[in-house]
Coordinates of C-alpha atoms in Angstrom, one line a residue:
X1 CA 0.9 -15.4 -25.8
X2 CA -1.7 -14.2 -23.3
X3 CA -2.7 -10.8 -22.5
X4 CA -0.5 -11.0 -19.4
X5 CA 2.5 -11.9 -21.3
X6 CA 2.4 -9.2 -23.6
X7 CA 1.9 -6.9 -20.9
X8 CA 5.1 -7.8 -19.4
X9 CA 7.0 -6.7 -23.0
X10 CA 8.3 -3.1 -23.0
X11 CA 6.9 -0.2 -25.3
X12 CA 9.1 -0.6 -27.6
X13 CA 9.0 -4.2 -28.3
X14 CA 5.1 -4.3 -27.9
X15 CA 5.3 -0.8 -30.4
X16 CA 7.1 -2.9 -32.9
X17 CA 4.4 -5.7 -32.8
X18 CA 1.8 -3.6 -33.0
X19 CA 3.4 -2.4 -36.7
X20 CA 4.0 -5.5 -37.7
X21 CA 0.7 -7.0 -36.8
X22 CA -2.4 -7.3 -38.6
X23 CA -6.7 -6.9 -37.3
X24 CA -7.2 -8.3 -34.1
X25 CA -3.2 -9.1 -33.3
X26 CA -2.8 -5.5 -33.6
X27 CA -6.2 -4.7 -31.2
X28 CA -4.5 -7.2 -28.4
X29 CA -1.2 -5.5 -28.6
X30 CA -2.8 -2.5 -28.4
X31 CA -4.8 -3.1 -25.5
X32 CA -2.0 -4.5 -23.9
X33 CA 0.1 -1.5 -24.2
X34 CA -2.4 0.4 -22.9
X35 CA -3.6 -1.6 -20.3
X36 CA 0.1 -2.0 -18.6
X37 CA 0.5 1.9 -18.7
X38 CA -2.4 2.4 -16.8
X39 CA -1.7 -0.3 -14.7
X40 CA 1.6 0.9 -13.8
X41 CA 0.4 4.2 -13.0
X42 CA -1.8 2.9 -10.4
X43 CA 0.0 0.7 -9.0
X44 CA 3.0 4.0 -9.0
X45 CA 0.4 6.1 -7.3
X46 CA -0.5 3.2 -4.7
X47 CA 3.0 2.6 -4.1
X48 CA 4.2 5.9 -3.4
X49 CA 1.0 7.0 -1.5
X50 CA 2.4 4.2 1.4
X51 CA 5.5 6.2 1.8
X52 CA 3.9 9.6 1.9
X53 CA 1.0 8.8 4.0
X54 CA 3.5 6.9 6.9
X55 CA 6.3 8.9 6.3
X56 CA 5.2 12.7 5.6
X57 CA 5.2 14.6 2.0
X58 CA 9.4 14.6 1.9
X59 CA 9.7 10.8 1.3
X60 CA 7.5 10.7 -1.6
X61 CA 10.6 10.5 -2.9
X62 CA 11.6 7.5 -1.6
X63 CA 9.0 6.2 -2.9
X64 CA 9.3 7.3 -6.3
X65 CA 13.5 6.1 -6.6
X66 CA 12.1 3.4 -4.8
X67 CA 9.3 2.3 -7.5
X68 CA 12.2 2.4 -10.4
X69 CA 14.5 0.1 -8.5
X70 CA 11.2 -2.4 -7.6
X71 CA 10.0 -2.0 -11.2
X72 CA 13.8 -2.9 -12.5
X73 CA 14.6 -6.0 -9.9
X74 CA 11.8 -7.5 -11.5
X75 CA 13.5 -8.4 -14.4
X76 CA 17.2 -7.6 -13.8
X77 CA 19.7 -8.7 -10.5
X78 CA 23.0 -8.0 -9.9
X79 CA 25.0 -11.1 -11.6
X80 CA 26.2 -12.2 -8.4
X81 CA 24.5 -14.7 -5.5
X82 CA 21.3 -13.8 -4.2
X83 CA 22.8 -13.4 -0.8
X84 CA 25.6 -11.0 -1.3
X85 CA 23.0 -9.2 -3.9
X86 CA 20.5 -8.8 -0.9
X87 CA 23.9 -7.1 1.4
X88 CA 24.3 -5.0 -1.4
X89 CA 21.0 -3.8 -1.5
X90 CA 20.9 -3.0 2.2
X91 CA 24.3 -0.7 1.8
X92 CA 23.2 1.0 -0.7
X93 CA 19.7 1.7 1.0
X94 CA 21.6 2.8 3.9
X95 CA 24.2 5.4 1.6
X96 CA 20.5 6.7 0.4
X97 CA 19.9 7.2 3.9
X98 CA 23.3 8.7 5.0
X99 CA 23.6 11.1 2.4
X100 CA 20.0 12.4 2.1
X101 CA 21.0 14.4 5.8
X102 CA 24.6 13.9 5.6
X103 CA 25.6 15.8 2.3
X104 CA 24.0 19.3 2.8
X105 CA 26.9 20.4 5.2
X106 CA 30.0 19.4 3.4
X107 CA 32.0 21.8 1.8
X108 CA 31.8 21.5 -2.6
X109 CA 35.2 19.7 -2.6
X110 CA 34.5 17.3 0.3
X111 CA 30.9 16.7 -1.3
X112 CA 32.0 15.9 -4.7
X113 CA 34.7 13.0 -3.3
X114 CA 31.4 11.6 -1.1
X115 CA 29.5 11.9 -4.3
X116 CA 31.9 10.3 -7.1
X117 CA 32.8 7.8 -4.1
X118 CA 29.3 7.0 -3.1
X119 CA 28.0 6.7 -6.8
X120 CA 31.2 4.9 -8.1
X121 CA 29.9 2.0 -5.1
X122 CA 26.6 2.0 -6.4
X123 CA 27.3 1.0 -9.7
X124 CA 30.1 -1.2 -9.1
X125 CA 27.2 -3.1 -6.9
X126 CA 24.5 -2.9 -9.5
X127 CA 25.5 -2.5 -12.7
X128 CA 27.7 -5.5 -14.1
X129 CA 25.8 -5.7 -17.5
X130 CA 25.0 -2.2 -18.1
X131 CA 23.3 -2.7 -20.8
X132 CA 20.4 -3.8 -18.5
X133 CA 20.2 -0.5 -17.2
X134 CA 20.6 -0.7 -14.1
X135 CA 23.0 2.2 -14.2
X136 CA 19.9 5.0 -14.6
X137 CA 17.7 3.6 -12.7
X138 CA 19.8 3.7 -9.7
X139 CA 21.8 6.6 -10.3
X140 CA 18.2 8.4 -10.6
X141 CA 16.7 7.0 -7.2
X142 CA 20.3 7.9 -5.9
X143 CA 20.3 11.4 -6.9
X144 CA 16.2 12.1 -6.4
X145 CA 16.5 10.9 -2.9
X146 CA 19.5 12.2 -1.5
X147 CA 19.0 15.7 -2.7
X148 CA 15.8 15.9 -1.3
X149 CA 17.9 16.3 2.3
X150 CA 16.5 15.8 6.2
X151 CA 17.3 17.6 9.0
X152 CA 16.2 17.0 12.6
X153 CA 15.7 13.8 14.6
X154 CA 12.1 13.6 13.5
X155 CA 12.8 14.2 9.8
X156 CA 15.6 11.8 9.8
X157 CA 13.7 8.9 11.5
X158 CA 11.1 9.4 9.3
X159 CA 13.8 9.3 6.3
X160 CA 15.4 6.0 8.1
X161 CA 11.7 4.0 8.0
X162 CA 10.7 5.2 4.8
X163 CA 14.4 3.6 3.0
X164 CA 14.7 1.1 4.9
X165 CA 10.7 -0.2 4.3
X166 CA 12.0 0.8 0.4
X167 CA 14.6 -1.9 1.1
X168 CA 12.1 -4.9 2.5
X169 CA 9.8 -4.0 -0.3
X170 CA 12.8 -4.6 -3.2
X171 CA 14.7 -7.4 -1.3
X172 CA 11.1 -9.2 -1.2
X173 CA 11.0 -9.1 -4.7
X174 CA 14.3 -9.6 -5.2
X175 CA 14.2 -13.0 -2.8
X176 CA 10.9 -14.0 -5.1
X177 CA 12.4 -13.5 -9.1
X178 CA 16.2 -14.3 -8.3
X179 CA 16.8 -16.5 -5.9
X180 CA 18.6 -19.3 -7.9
X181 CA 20.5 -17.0 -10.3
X182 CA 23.8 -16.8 -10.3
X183 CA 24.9 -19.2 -7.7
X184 CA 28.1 -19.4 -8.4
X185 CA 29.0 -16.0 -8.8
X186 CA 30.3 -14.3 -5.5
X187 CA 30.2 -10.7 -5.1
X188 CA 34.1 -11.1 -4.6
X189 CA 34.5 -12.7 -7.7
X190 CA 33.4 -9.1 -8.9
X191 CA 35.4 -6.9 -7.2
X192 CA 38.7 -9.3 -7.2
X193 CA 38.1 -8.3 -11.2
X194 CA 37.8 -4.7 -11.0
X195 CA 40.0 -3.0 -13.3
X196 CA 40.2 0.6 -15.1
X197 CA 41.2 -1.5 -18.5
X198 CA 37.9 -2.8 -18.6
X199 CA 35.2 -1.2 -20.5
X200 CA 32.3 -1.3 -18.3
X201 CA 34.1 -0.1 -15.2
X202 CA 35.1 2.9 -17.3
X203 CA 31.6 3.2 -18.3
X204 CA 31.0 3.3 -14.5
X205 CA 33.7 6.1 -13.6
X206 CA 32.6 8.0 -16.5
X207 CA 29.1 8.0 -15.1
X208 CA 29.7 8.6 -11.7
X209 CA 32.2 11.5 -12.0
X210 CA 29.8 13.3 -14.7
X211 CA 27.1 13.3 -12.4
X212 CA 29.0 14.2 -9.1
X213 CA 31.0 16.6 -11.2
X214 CA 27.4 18.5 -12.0
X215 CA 25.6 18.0 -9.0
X216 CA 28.9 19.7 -7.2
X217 CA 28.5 22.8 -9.4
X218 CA 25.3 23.0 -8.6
X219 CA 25.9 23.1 -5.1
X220 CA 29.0 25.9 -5.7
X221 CA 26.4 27.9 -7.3
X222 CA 23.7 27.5 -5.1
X223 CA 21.2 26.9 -8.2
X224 CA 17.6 25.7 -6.8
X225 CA 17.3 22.4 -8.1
X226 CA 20.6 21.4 -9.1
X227 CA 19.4 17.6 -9.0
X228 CA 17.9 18.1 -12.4
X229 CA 21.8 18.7 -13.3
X230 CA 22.7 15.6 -12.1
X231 CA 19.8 14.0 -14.1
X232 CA 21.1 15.7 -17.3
X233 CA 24.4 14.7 -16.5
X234 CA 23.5 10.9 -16.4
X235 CA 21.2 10.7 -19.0
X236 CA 24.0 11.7 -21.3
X237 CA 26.2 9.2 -20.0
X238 CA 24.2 6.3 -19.7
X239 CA 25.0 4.8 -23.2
X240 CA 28.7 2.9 -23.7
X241 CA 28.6 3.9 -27.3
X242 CA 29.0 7.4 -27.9
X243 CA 25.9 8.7 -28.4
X244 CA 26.3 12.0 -25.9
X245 CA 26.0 15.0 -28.9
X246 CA 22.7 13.3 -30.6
X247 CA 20.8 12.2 -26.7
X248 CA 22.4 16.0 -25.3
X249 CA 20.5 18.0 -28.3
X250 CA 17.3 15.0 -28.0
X251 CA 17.3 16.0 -24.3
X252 CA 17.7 19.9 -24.5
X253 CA 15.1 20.2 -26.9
X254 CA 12.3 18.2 -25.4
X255 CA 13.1 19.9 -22.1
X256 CA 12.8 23.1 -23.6
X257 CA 9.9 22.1 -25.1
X258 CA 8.4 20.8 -22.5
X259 CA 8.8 23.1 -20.4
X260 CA 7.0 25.9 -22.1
X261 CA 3.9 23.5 -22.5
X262 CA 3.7 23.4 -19.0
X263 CA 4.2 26.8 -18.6
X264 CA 1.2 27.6 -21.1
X265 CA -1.1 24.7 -19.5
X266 CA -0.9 26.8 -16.4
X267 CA -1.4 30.1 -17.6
X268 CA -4.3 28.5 -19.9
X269 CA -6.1 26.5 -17.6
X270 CA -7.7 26.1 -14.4
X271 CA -5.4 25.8 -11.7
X272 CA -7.1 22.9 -9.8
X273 CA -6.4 21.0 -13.2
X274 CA -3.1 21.1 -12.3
X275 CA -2.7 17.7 -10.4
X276 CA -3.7 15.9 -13.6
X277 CA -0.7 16.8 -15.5
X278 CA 1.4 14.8 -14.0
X279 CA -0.5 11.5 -13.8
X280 CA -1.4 12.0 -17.8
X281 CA 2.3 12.4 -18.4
X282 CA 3.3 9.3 -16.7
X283 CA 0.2 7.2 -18.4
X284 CA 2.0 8.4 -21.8
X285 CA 5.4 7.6 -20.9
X286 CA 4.3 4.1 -20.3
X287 CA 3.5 4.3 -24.0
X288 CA 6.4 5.3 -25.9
X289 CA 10.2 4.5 -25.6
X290 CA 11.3 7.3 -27.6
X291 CA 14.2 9.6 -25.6
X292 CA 13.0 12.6 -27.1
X293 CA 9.5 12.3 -26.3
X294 CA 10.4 11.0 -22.3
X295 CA 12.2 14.3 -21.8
X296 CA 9.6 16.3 -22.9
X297 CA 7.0 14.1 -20.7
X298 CA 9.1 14.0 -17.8
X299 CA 9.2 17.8 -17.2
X300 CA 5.5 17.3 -16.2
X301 CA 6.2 15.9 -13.1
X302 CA 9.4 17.6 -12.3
X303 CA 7.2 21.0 -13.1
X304 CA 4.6 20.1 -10.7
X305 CA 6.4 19.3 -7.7
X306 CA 9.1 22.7 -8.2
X307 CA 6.7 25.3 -9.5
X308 CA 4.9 26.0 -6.3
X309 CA 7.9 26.4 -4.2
X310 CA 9.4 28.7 -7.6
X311 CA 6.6 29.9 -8.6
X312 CA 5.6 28.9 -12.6
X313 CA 7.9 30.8 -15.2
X314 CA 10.3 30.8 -12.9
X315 CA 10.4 26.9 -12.2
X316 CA 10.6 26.4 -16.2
X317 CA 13.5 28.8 -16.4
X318 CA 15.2 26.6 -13.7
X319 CA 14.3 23.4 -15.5
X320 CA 15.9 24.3 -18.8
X321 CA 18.8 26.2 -17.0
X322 CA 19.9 23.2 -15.3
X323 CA 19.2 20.8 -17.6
X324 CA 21.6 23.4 -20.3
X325 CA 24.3 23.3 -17.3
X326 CA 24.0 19.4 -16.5
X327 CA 24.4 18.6 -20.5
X328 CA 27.2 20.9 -20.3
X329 CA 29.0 18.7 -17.7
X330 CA 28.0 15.3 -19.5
X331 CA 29.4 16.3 -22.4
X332 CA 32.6 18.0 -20.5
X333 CA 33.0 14.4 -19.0
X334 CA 32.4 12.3 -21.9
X335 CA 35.3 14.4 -23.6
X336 CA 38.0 14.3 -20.5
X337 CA 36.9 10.2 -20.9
X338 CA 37.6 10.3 -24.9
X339 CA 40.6 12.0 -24.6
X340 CA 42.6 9.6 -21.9
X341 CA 40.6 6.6 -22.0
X342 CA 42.7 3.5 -23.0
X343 CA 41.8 0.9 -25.0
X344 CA 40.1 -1.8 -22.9
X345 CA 42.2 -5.5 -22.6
X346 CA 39.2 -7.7 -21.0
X347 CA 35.8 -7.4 -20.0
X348 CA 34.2 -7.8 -16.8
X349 CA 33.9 -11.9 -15.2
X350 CA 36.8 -12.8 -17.5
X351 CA 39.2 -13.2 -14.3
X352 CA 36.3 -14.9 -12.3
X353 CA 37.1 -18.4 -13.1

């Protein structure tokens, strides 16, 4: 296996070789581990430096949700014909688009029906194996670029050219790793077998209900930041198997922690040091696949964008606040699903032939 290769494993499989490997095995593993991290955080930083220097500071987000669907369609498609996959992707671009100016205005009730309906499309579209995960990574771009709203003809043109170049960029790479997969498999072949009996479009009405259900609270409430509920939410609910009491505690912990080291870092050191913290934390999240360790990484770069419009205890207080409140709904969800969900009959493609 070349350097290359092994660069192309994830963290944890290339973690696991590095264990079981011995001298200079274990020195390639390692250098490829560390070599893709810092790869990918170049090429992150490259990426979404396109969509903030054509499109203003706002659609850095773009680029970010963006990067995670890129980074995913690499490796993972839809399970249906390249064509209808490429349609999909272009609605679902567009819904990012809609919703990121179209959502602030509704009233909570109206806003959670647009978001359980809106999400519940997404993941019908994206996520027949879930166990790719496909389900995060496009519930996160979902919910990181919508609630980062537009207003104003300029703001929203700039929003339109920013998804819609997010969408040529994906359906590129798209065209270029899945063009002969799944040929015979229509996108109505997929819907044609949607049914609530079937586990994994449970699995997505579960997901999209616990993260629409916690975003729409946050809204009610008016709580600054509310997207990091939704994020809580989800993360709970991305597993099938019920793993929601063990990932809630994982996640509420390293958020707490977390938080407070970001906290400290800025009361301890030079401000202008700042802007590091986030790159560092995303050059050591490409080297571990452990839950508990992400969310306590990942508060880094939510810290760093929210403290200097909340100011720095403040934006921590937030961060565990709403990540207490989004666990709260995940786990309110995951319960309403336990209690009434029947047991599944068939699973999904089993009518498709």
């Amino acid at each position: 296996m070349t350097l290359y290769q092994k660069m192309q494993l994830s963290p944890a499989v290339l973690r696991q070789h590095i264990r079981e490997s011995f001298a200079q095995e274990k020195k390639q593993y390692v250098t490829a581990l560390v070599l893709r991290s810092v790869l990918l955080l170049l090429f992150a930083i490259a990426y979404i430096s396109i969509f903030t220097s054509f499109f203003g500071q706002k659609n850095s987000y773009v680029g970010v949700g963006s990067l995670c669907m890129l980074l995913s369609i690499r490796f993972v498609n839809y399970g249906y014909h390249i064509i209808d996959s490429l349609v999909a992707l272009f609605f679902i671009s567009s819904l990012y688009l809609i919703n990121s100016f179209f959502l602030a205005g509704l009233p909570v009730i109206l806003y959670f029906v647009v978001q359980l309906a809106s999400l519940s499309f997404i993941l019908l579209m994206t996520t027949t194996h879930p166990e790719y995960g496909n389900g995060g990574v496009y519930a996160f771009s979902y919910i990181l670029i919508t609630s980062n709203t537009v207003s104003g003809q300029h703001e929203i043109l700039q929003r339109t050219g920013a998804v819609y170049l997010s969408f040529l960029f994906c359906g590129l790479v798209f065209l270029q790793k899945h063009s002969q997969a799944n040929r015979t498999i229509r996108l109505h072949h997929i819907c044609k077998g949607y049914s609530l009996h079937q586990t994994t479009y449970q699995w997505q009405l579960r997901l999209a209900l616990g993260i629409a259900f916690a975003l729409s609270i946050g809204k009610y409430l008016a709580i600054p930041r509310s997207m990091w509920m939704g994020f809580a939410s989800m993360s709970l609910l991305l597993p099938q198997t019920h793993q929601v009491l063990s990932r809630g505690f994982s996640r509420m912990m390293g958020v707490a922690i977390g938080s407070v080291i970001f906290v400290l870092c800025l009361h301890l050191f030079p401000i202008e040091w700042v802007f590091l913290l986030g790159p560092l934390a995303g050059f050591c999240l490409g080297l571990t696949p452990h839950y508990g360790w992400a969310s306590i990484l990942n508060c880094f770069g939510a810290l760093s964008a929210a403290y200097v419009l909340l100011g720095i205890l403040p934006a921590g207080v937030i961060r565990i606040q709403n990540n207490f409140l989004g666990i709260l709904c995940g786990l309110g969800t995951a319960l309403l699903f336990q209690l009434f969900q029947r047991k599944p009959t068939k699973r999904v493609g089993e009518s498709q032939c």
